């Protein structure tokens, strides 16, 4: 317990929000529940805007009426000719997920392309030149469904390229959770143009 408090203090000292509002239920730990209280204002954009040939854009907004409430990830991908480019968002915080085996996202994708990835970072190593741990998935279309992403399948990447490393994802110190629409420079399918991902919640189970 003492070590966790030290970690939380360290995270807050370098500007990472220590999230003590996680909701634990018999279904798992809800990291973000946009159908209830969680909002999108703490999420930051991370898109490929450095190169003039890869100027992509991403936004994350709440969508609410009298019958539902959810978040929508809007992405416009303008990749390079080889498919390099990404449009994404992330939330910084502190999560100890050691008692869980996978991440679940209740979502629905719309658009010509439906390929996304979840990007995790640990130990406060939230920016380059540190690598990230990623898992690709195809979003369900038409109807909402739960995508299950085992933590054991999150692999190390650097700028979209698989990294051969000996370090595994430290589930006791997850400090960044992100969503990206990827271009596909190292993937068999190249993506471009607009896409959306509607998200009800993200939880660990």
mmCIF file of N, CA and C in Angstrom, residues 59-178:
data_model
loop_
_atom_site.group_PDB
_atom_site.id
_atom_site.type_symbol
_atom_site.label_atom_id
_atom_site.label_comp_id
_atom_site.label_asym_id
_atom_site.label_seq_id
_atom_site.Cartn_x
_atom_site.Cartn_y
_atom_site.Cartn_z
ATOM 1 N N UNK A 59 -10.835 13.974 -32.563
ATOM 2 C CA UNK A 59 -11.541 14.654 -31.476
ATOM 3 C C UNK A 59 -12.345 13.621 -30.700
ATOM 4 N N UNK A 60 -12.622 13.933 -29.442
ATOM 5 C CA UNK A 60 -13.360 13.037 -28.562
ATOM 6 C C UNK A 60 -14.440 13.867 -27.887
ATOM 7 N N UNK A 61 -15.702 13.511 -28.107
ATOM 8 C CA UNK A 61 -16.807 14.326 -27.615
ATOM 9 C C UNK A 61 -17.862 13.440 -26.970
ATOM 10 N N UNK A 62 -18.685 14.052 -26.123
ATOM 11 C CA UNK A 62 -19.836 13.362 -25.547
ATOM 12 C C UNK A 62 -21.042 13.511 -26.466
ATOM 13 N N UNK A 63 -21.827 12.466 -26.556
ATOM 14 C CA UNK A 63 -23.073 12.479 -27.319
ATOM 15 C C UNK A 63 -24.181 12.041 -26.375
ATOM 16 N N UNK A 64 -25.146 12.914 -26.162
ATOM 17 C CA UNK A 64 -26.159 12.641 -25.150
ATOM 18 C C UNK A 64 -27.509 13.166 -25.583
ATOM 19 N N UNK A 65 -28.533 12.354 -25.356
ATOM 20 C CA UNK A 65 -29.905 12.835 -25.480
ATOM 21 C C UNK A 65 -30.711 12.273 -24.322
ATOM 22 N N UNK A 66 -32.012 12.255 -24.435
ATOM 23 C CA UNK A 66 -32.844 11.808 -23.307
ATOM 24 C C UNK A 66 -32.790 10.307 -23.081
ATOM 25 N N UNK A 67 -32.231 9.547 -24.046
ATOM 26 C CA UNK A 67 -32.255 8.088 -23.946
ATOM 27 C C UNK A 67 -30.883 7.450 -23.783
ATOM 28 N N UNK A 68 -29.817 8.137 -24.119
ATOM 29 C CA UNK A 68 -28.496 7.528 -23.988
ATOM 30 C C UNK A 68 -27.439 8.601 -23.785
ATOM 31 N N UNK A 69 -26.255 8.114 -23.372
ATOM 32 C CA UNK A 69 -25.084 8.964 -23.183
ATOM 33 C C UNK A 69 -23.858 8.123 -23.507
ATOM 34 N N UNK A 70 -22.997 8.623 -24.397
ATOM 35 C CA UNK A 70 -21.789 7.894 -24.760
ATOM 36 C C UNK A 70 -20.757 8.869 -25.305
ATOM 37 N N UNK A 71 -19.541 8.383 -25.531
ATOM 38 C CA UNK A 71 -18.489 9.184 -26.134
ATOM 39 C C UNK A 71 -18.311 8.762 -27.586
ATOM 40 N N UNK A 72 -17.893 9.718 -28.424
ATOM 41 C CA UNK A 72 -17.617 9.424 -29.828
ATOM 42 C C UNK A 72 -16.216 9.915 -30.173
ATOM 43 N N UNK A 73 -15.425 9.008 -30.722
ATOM 44 C CA UNK A 73 -14.092 9.312 -31.220
ATOM 45 C C UNK A 73 -14.199 9.542 -32.720
ATOM 46 N N UNK A 74 -13.976 10.792 -33.141
ATOM 47 C CA UNK A 74 -13.989 11.143 -34.561
ATOM 48 C C UNK A 74 -12.548 11.230 -35.055
ATOM 49 N N UNK A 75 -12.255 10.597 -36.193
ATOM 50 C CA UNK A 75 -10.905 10.623 -36.742
ATOM 51 C C UNK A 75 -10.956 10.926 -38.238
ATOM 52 N N UNK A 76 -10.050 11.786 -38.656
ATOM 53 C CA UNK A 76 -9.821 12.033 -40.077
ATOM 54 C C UNK A 76 -8.366 11.735 -40.347
ATOM 55 N N UNK A 77 -8.116 10.692 -41.137
ATOM 56 C CA UNK A 77 -6.763 10.222 -41.369
ATOM 57 C C UNK A 77 -6.280 10.647 -42.747
ATOM 58 N N UNK A 78 -5.201 11.418 -42.754
ATOM 59 C CA UNK A 78 -4.544 11.845 -43.989
ATOM 60 C C UNK A 78 -3.125 11.279 -43.995
ATOM 61 N N UNK A 79 -2.955 10.019 -44.339
ATOM 62 C CA UNK A 79 -1.640 9.379 -44.216
ATOM 63 C C UNK A 79 -0.721 9.712 -45.388
ATOM 64 N N UNK A 80 0.531 9.335 -45.227
ATOM 65 C CA UNK A 80 1.482 9.406 -46.317
ATOM 66 C C UNK A 80 1.170 8.298 -47.326
ATOM 67 N N UNK A 81 1.869 8.321 -48.453
ATOM 68 C CA UNK A 81 1.588 7.364 -49.518
ATOM 69 C C UNK A 81 1.805 5.918 -49.072
ATOM 70 N N UNK A 82 2.726 5.708 -48.144
ATOM 71 C CA UNK A 82 2.990 4.349 -47.677
ATOM 72 C C UNK A 82 2.059 3.919 -46.551
ATOM 73 N N UNK A 83 1.102 4.771 -46.190
ATOM 74 C CA UNK A 83 0.148 4.441 -45.136
ATOM 75 C C UNK A 83 0.513 4.986 -43.775
ATOM 76 N N UNK A 84 1.675 5.641 -43.639
ATOM 77 C CA UNK A 84 2.095 6.164 -42.342
ATOM 78 C C UNK A 84 1.186 7.306 -41.904
ATOM 79 N N UNK A 85 0.747 7.245 -40.680
ATOM 80 C CA UNK A 85 -0.125 8.272 -40.126
ATOM 81 C C UNK A 85 -1.041 7.673 -39.081
ATOM 82 N N UNK A 86 -1.502 8.517 -38.173
ATOM 83 C CA UNK A 86 -2.448 8.051 -37.159
ATOM 84 C C UNK A 86 -3.215 9.238 -36.614
ATOM 85 N N UNK A 87 -4.384 8.948 -36.100
ATOM 86 C CA UNK A 87 -5.204 9.944 -35.429
ATOM 87 C C UNK A 87 -5.666 9.324 -34.121
ATOM 88 N N UNK A 88 -5.364 9.988 -33.010
ATOM 89 C CA UNK A 88 -5.660 9.352 -31.743
ATOM 90 C C UNK A 88 -5.896 10.307 -30.596
ATOM 91 N N UNK A 89 -6.279 9.711 -29.475
ATOM 92 C CA UNK A 89 -6.518 10.418 -28.224
ATOM 93 C C UNK A 89 -5.957 9.573 -27.090
ATOM 94 N N UNK A 90 -5.734 10.203 -25.940
ATOM 95 C CA UNK A 90 -5.264 9.440 -24.783
ATOM 96 C C UNK A 90 -5.707 10.123 -23.499
ATOM 97 N N UNK A 91 -5.753 9.334 -22.436
ATOM 98 C CA UNK A 91 -6.045 9.832 -21.089
ATOM 99 C C UNK A 91 -4.922 9.403 -20.164
ATOM 100 N N UNK A 92 -4.332 10.355 -19.462
ATOM 101 C CA UNK A 92 -3.299 10.049 -18.488
ATOM 102 C C UNK A 92 -3.943 9.783 -17.132
ATOM 103 N N UNK A 93 -3.337 8.907 -16.377
ATOM 104 C CA UNK A 93 -3.860 8.568 -15.054
ATOM 105 C C UNK A 93 -3.042 7.452 -14.451
ATOM 106 N N UNK A 94 -3.502 6.889 -13.370
ATOM 107 C CA UNK A 94 -2.815 5.761 -12.732
ATOM 108 C C UNK A 94 -3.822 4.645 -12.476
ATOM 109 N N UNK A 95 -3.508 3.441 -12.986
ATOM 110 C CA UNK A 95 -4.393 2.284 -12.828
ATOM 111 C C UNK A 95 -3.562 1.065 -12.462
ATOM 112 N N UNK A 96 -3.942 0.397 -11.397
ATOM 113 C CA UNK A 96 -3.351 -0.890 -11.023
ATOM 114 C C UNK A 96 -4.315 -1.989 -11.488
ATOM 115 N N UNK A 97 -3.933 -2.707 -12.534
ATOM 116 C CA UNK A 97 -4.814 -3.707 -13.148
ATOM 117 C C UNK A 97 -4.264 -5.118 -12.989
ATOM 118 N N UNK A 98 -3.467 -5.343 -11.952
ATOM 119 C CA UNK A 98 -2.798 -6.633 -11.799
ATOM 120 C C UNK A 98 -3.762 -7.795 -11.579
ATOM 121 N N UNK A 99 -4.953 -7.533 -11.076
ATOM 122 C CA UNK A 99 -5.879 -8.636 -10.813
ATOM 123 C C UNK A 99 -6.762 -8.977 -12.012
ATOM 124 N N UNK A 100 -6.511 -8.334 -13.148
ATOM 125 C CA UNK A 100 -7.344 -8.537 -14.327
ATOM 126 C C UNK A 100 -6.527 -9.122 -15.474
ATOM 127 N N UNK A 101 -7.214 -9.720 -16.436
ATOM 128 C CA UNK A 101 -6.538 -10.399 -17.552
ATOM 129 C C UNK A 101 -6.790 -9.753 -18.906
ATOM 130 N N UNK A 102 -7.790 -8.883 -19.007
ATOM 131 C CA UNK A 102 -8.064 -8.290 -20.313
ATOM 132 C C UNK A 102 -8.797 -6.964 -20.168
ATOM 133 N N UNK A 103 -8.712 -6.201 -21.238
ATOM 134 C CA UNK A 103 -9.428 -4.938 -21.348
ATOM 135 C C UNK A 103 -10.631 -5.160 -22.245
ATOM 136 N N UNK A 104 -11.760 -4.573 -21.881
ATOM 137 C CA UNK A 104 -12.967 -4.675 -22.690
ATOM 138 C C UNK A 104 -13.474 -3.281 -23.041
ATOM 139 N N UNK A 105 -13.928 -3.154 -24.292
ATOM 140 C CA UNK A 105 -14.474 -1.894 -24.773
ATOM 141 C C UNK A 105 -15.831 -2.175 -25.402
ATOM 142 N N UNK A 106 -16.880 -1.548 -24.886
ATOM 143 C CA UNK A 106 -18.188 -1.655 -25.542
ATOM 144 C C UNK A 106 -18.291 -0.503 -26.538
ATOM 145 N N UNK A 107 -18.379 -0.860 -27.832
ATOM 146 C CA UNK A 107 -18.229 0.168 -28.852
ATOM 147 C C UNK A 107 -18.943 -0.228 -30.141
ATOM 148 N N UNK A 108 -18.941 0.718 -31.062
ATOM 149 C CA UNK A 108 -19.451 0.493 -32.411
ATOM 150 C C UNK A 108 -18.706 1.428 -33.359
ATOM 151 N N UNK A 109 -18.249 0.906 -34.481
ATOM 152 C CA UNK A 109 -17.545 1.707 -35.460
ATOM 153 C C UNK A 109 -18.422 2.040 -36.649
ATOM 154 N N UNK A 110 -18.180 3.208 -37.236
ATOM 155 C CA UNK A 110 -18.873 3.602 -38.446
ATOM 156 C C UNK A 110 -17.883 4.292 -39.370
ATOM 157 N N UNK A 111 -18.010 4.039 -40.663
ATOM 158 C CA UNK A 111 -17.099 4.622 -41.627
ATOM 159 C C UNK A 111 -16.608 3.578 -42.603
ATOM 160 N N UNK A 112 -15.848 4.010 -43.595
ATOM 161 C CA UNK A 112 -15.347 3.090 -44.612
ATOM 162 C C UNK A 112 -14.382 2.076 -44.020
ATOM 163 N N UNK A 113 -13.527 2.536 -43.104
ATOM 164 C CA UNK A 113 -12.576 1.642 -42.453
ATOM 165 C C UNK A 113 -12.918 1.524 -40.980
ATOM 166 N N UNK A 114 -12.567 0.372 -40.412
ATOM 167 C CA UNK A 114 -13.006 0.072 -39.059
ATOM 168 C C UNK A 114 -11.878 -0.444 -38.174
ATOM 169 N N UNK A 115 -10.637 -0.143 -38.554
ATOM 170 C CA UNK A 115 -9.494 -0.625 -37.799
ATOM 171 C C UNK A 115 -9.003 0.395 -36.794
ATOM 172 N N UNK A 116 -8.944 -0.014 -35.541
ATOM 173 C CA UNK A 116 -8.466 0.845 -34.463
ATOM 174 C C UNK A 116 -7.455 0.070 -33.626
ATOM 175 N N UNK A 117 -6.849 0.754 -32.683
ATOM 176 C CA UNK A 117 -5.986 0.074 -31.726
ATOM 177 C C UNK A 117 -6.060 0.786 -30.384
ATOM 178 N N UNK A 118 -5.858 -0.006 -29.326
ATOM 179 C CA UNK A 118 -5.725 0.525 -27.978
ATOM 180 C C UNK A 118 -4.240 0.622 -27.666
ATOM 181 N N UNK A 119 -3.848 1.773 -27.128
ATOM 182 C CA UNK A 119 -2.437 2.040 -26.837
ATOM 183 C C UNK A 119 -2.280 2.245 -25.329
ATOM 184 N N UNK A 120 -1.465 1.404 -24.709
ATOM 185 C CA UNK A 120 -1.206 1.505 -23.274
ATOM 186 C C UNK A 120 0.256 1.877 -23.043
ATOM 187 N N UNK A 121 0.490 2.668 -22.005
ATOM 188 C CA UNK A 121 1.841 2.974 -21.552
ATOM 189 C C UNK A 121 1.901 2.783 -20.038
ATOM 190 N N UNK A 122 3.108 2.532 -19.540
ATOM 191 C CA UNK A 122 3.251 2.236 -18.112
ATOM 192 C C UNK A 122 4.383 3.038 -17.487
ATOM 193 N N UNK A 123 4.395 3.048 -16.154
ATOM 194 C CA UNK A 123 5.476 3.607 -15.349
ATOM 195 C C UNK A 123 5.745 5.086 -15.612
ATOM 196 N N UNK A 124 4.744 5.809 -16.104
ATOM 197 C CA UNK A 124 4.944 7.217 -16.406
ATOM 198 C C UNK A 124 5.735 7.471 -17.674
ATOM 199 N N UNK A 125 6.043 6.419 -18.450
ATOM 200 C CA UNK A 125 6.797 6.555 -19.705
ATOM 201 C C UNK A 125 5.810 6.810 -20.837
ATOM 202 N N UNK A 126 5.193 7.984 -20.800
ATOM 203 C CA UNK A 126 4.032 8.251 -21.647
ATOM 204 C C UNK A 126 4.350 8.899 -22.985
ATOM 205 N N UNK A 127 5.614 9.178 -23.242
ATOM 206 C CA UNK A 127 5.967 9.869 -24.483
ATOM 207 C C UNK A 127 7.211 9.245 -25.105
ATOM 208 N N UNK A 128 7.448 9.598 -26.372
ATOM 209 C CA UNK A 128 8.673 9.143 -27.023
ATOM 210 C C UNK A 128 9.886 9.729 -26.307
ATOM 211 N N UNK A 129 11.041 9.034 -26.346
ATOM 212 C CA UNK A 129 11.348 7.872 -27.191
ATOM 213 C C UNK A 129 10.948 6.533 -26.586
ATOM 214 N N UNK A 130 10.122 6.521 -25.554
ATOM 215 C CA UNK A 130 9.662 5.264 -24.975
ATOM 216 C C UNK A 130 8.653 4.601 -25.907
ATOM 217 N N UNK A 131 8.695 3.273 -25.957
ATOM 218 C CA UNK A 131 7.726 2.576 -26.792
ATOM 219 C C UNK A 131 6.418 2.387 -26.039
ATOM 220 N N UNK A 132 5.395 2.049 -26.789
ATOM 221 C CA UNK A 132 4.064 1.823 -26.228
ATOM 222 C C UNK A 132 3.687 0.352 -26.391
ATOM 223 N N UNK A 133 2.634 -0.045 -25.709
ATOM 224 C CA UNK A 133 2.109 -1.409 -25.824
ATOM 225 C C UNK A 133 0.740 -1.315 -26.493
ATOM 226 N N UNK A 134 0.577 -2.020 -27.611
ATOM 227 C CA UNK A 134 -0.588 -1.817 -28.458
ATOM 228 C C UNK A 134 -1.252 -3.126 -28.833
ATOM 229 N N UNK A 135 -2.552 -3.014 -29.131
ATOM 230 C CA UNK A 135 -3.311 -4.147 -29.663
ATOM 231 C C UNK A 135 -4.325 -3.625 -30.676
ATOM 232 N N UNK A 136 -4.299 -4.229 -31.861
ATOM 233 C CA UNK A 136 -5.187 -3.830 -32.950
ATOM 234 C C UNK A 136 -6.509 -4.584 -32.849
ATOM 235 N N UNK A 137 -7.584 -3.945 -33.323
ATOM 236 C CA UNK A 137 -8.877 -4.627 -33.353
ATOM 237 C C UNK A 137 -9.760 -4.009 -34.425
ATOM 238 N N UNK A 138 -10.715 -4.806 -34.876
ATOM 239 C CA UNK A 138 -11.738 -4.341 -35.798
ATOM 240 C C UNK A 138 -12.988 -4.019 -34.981
ATOM 241 N N UNK A 139 -13.458 -2.801 -35.092
ATOM 242 C CA UNK A 139 -14.637 -2.394 -34.328
ATOM 243 C C UNK A 139 -15.885 -3.048 -34.899
ATOM 244 N N UNK A 140 -16.819 -3.462 -34.051
ATOM 245 C CA UNK A 140 -18.093 -3.995 -34.549
ATOM 246 C C UNK A 140 -18.871 -2.908 -35.271
ATOM 247 N N UNK A 141 -19.621 -3.305 -36.280
ATOM 248 C CA UNK A 141 -20.420 -2.350 -37.035
ATOM 249 C C UNK A 141 -21.899 -2.658 -36.835
ATOM 250 N N UNK A 142 -22.740 -1.677 -37.099
ATOM 251 C CA UNK A 142 -24.203 -1.794 -37.009
ATOM 252 C C UNK A 142 -24.699 -1.822 -35.568
ATOM 253 N N UNK A 143 -24.258 -2.820 -34.788
ATOM 254 C CA UNK A 143 -24.720 -2.949 -33.409
ATOM 255 C C UNK A 143 -23.540 -2.835 -32.446
ATOM 256 N N UNK A 144 -23.804 -2.308 -31.252
ATOM 257 C CA UNK A 144 -22.779 -2.253 -30.225
ATOM 258 C C UNK A 144 -22.408 -3.663 -29.769
ATOM 259 N N UNK A 145 -21.136 -3.867 -29.505
ATOM 260 C CA UNK A 145 -20.647 -5.150 -29.014
ATOM 261 C C UNK A 145 -19.429 -4.897 -28.143
ATOM 262 N N UNK A 146 -19.051 -5.903 -27.369
ATOM 263 C CA UNK A 146 -17.905 -5.809 -26.475
ATOM 264 C C UNK A 146 -16.689 -6.426 -27.157
ATOM 265 N N UNK A 147 -15.641 -5.631 -27.298
ATOM 266 C CA UNK A 147 -14.364 -6.139 -27.802
ATOM 267 C C UNK A 147 -13.472 -6.457 -26.607
ATOM 268 N N UNK A 148 -12.981 -7.695 -26.555
ATOM 269 C CA UNK A 148 -12.112 -8.128 -25.467
ATOM 270 C C UNK A 148 -10.667 -8.197 -25.953
ATOM 271 N N UNK A 149 -9.793 -7.524 -25.240
ATOM 272 C CA UNK A 149 -8.388 -7.428 -25.626
ATOM 273 C C UNK A 149 -7.531 -7.952 -24.480
ATOM 274 N N UNK A 150 -7.050 -9.197 -24.570
ATOM 275 C CA UNK A 150 -6.231 -9.765 -23.483
ATOM 276 C C UNK A 150 -4.965 -8.944 -23.263
ATOM 277 N N UNK A 151 -4.621 -8.715 -22.011
ATOM 278 C CA UNK A 151 -3.405 -7.966 -21.713
ATOM 279 C C UNK A 151 -2.167 -8.692 -22.236
ATOM 280 N N UNK A 152 -2.228 -10.017 -22.308
ATOM 281 C CA UNK A 152 -1.084 -10.786 -22.801
ATOM 282 C C UNK A 152 -0.810 -10.540 -24.278
ATOM 283 N N UNK A 153 -1.780 -9.975 -24.998
ATOM 284 C CA UNK A 153 -1.623 -9.717 -26.427
ATOM 285 C C UNK A 153 -1.188 -8.286 -26.727
ATOM 286 N N UNK A 154 -0.967 -7.473 -25.716
ATOM 287 C CA UNK A 154 -0.434 -6.131 -25.946
ATOM 288 C C UNK A 154 1.076 -6.255 -26.153
ATOM 289 N N UNK A 155 1.546 -5.825 -27.319
ATOM 290 C CA UNK A 155 2.947 -5.943 -27.687
ATOM 291 C C UNK A 155 3.582 -4.557 -27.810
ATOM 292 N N UNK A 156 4.898 -4.524 -27.677
ATOM 293 C CA UNK A 156 5.631 -3.257 -27.722
ATOM 294 C C UNK A 156 5.763 -2.768 -29.164
ATOM 295 N N UNK A 157 5.498 -1.464 -29.356
ATOM 296 C CA UNK A 157 5.627 -0.821 -30.669
ATOM 297 C C UNK A 157 6.314 0.528 -30.497
ATOM 298 N N UNK A 158 6.971 0.939 -31.573
ATOM 299 C CA UNK A 158 7.526 2.287 -31.628
ATOM 300 C C UNK A 158 7.186 2.881 -32.987
ATOM 301 N N UNK A 159 6.375 3.937 -32.975
ATOM 302 C CA UNK A 159 5.900 4.585 -34.193
ATOM 303 C C UNK A 159 5.279 3.580 -35.163
ATOM 304 N N UNK A 160 4.488 2.682 -34.608
ATOM 305 C CA UNK A 160 3.745 1.724 -35.415
ATOM 306 C C UNK A 160 4.499 0.476 -35.795
ATOM 307 N N UNK A 161 5.765 0.366 -35.425
ATOM 308 C CA UNK A 161 6.575 -0.790 -35.782
ATOM 309 C C UNK A 161 6.812 -1.658 -34.564
ATOM 310 N N UNK A 162 6.637 -2.960 -34.744
ATOM 311 C CA UNK A 162 6.828 -3.910 -33.649
ATOM 312 C C UNK A 162 8.261 -3.855 -33.148
ATOM 313 N N UNK A 163 8.419 -3.827 -31.821
ATOM 314 C CA UNK A 163 9.726 -3.753 -31.175
ATOM 315 C C UNK A 163 10.034 -5.086 -30.513
ATOM 316 N N UNK A 164 11.235 -5.586 -30.728
ATOM 317 C CA UNK A 164 11.683 -6.790 -30.038
ATOM 318 C C UNK A 164 12.295 -6.377 -28.699
ATOM 319 N N UNK A 165 11.561 -6.630 -27.648
ATOM 320 C CA UNK A 165 12.012 -6.216 -26.324
ATOM 321 C C UNK A 165 11.761 -7.329 -25.321
ATOM 322 N N UNK A 166 12.438 -7.245 -24.211
ATOM 323 C CA UNK A 166 12.276 -8.245 -23.154
ATOM 324 C C UNK A 166 11.326 -7.784 -22.062
ATOM 325 N N UNK A 167 10.952 -6.519 -22.095
ATOM 326 C CA UNK A 167 10.079 -5.984 -21.057
ATOM 327 C C UNK A 167 8.621 -6.215 -21.418
ATOM 328 N N UNK A 168 7.831 -6.599 -20.445
ATOM 329 C CA UNK A 168 6.399 -6.783 -20.645
ATOM 330 C C UNK A 168 5.639 -5.622 -20.010
ATOM 331 N N UNK A 169 4.396 -5.512 -20.379
ATOM 332 C CA UNK A 169 3.542 -4.455 -19.850
ATOM 333 C C UNK A 169 3.361 -4.628 -18.346
ATOM 334 N N UNK A 170 3.652 -3.589 -17.591
ATOM 335 C CA UNK A 170 3.509 -3.619 -16.135
ATOM 336 C C UNK A 170 2.092 -3.187 -15.782
ATOM 337 N N UNK A 171 1.239 -4.149 -15.501
ATOM 338 C CA UNK A 171 -0.162 -3.859 -15.224
ATOM 339 C C UNK A 171 -0.360 -3.131 -13.900
ATOM 340 N N UNK A 172 0.638 -3.111 -13.054
ATOM 341 C CA UNK A 172 0.498 -2.426 -11.763
ATOM 342 C C UNK A 172 0.671 -0.922 -11.894
ATOM 343 N N UNK A 173 1.172 -0.474 -13.064
ATOM 344 C CA UNK A 173 1.443 0.956 -13.237
ATOM 345 C C UNK A 173 1.044 1.413 -14.639
ATOM 346 N N UNK A 174 -0.213 1.267 -14.993
ATOM 347 C CA UNK A 174 -0.691 1.778 -16.277
ATOM 348 C C UNK A 174 -0.925 3.279 -16.115
ATOM 349 N N UNK A 175 -0.241 4.080 -16.930
ATOM 350 C CA UNK A 175 -0.313 5.533 -16.755
ATOM 351 C C UNK A 175 -0.826 6.265 -17.991
ATOM 352 N N UNK A 176 -1.180 5.539 -19.035
ATOM 353 C CA UNK A 176 -1.759 6.168 -20.220
ATOM 354 C C UNK A 176 -2.588 5.138 -20.970
ATOM 355 N N UNK A 177 -3.806 5.538 -21.358
ATOM 356 C CA UNK A 177 -4.699 4.692 -22.153
ATOM 357 C C UNK A 177 -5.133 5.504 -23.362
ATOM 358 N N UNK A 178 -4.928 4.953 -24.556
ATOM 359 C CA UNK A 178 -5.245 5.696 -25.765
ATOM 360 C C UNK A 178 -6.018 4.881 -26.778
#
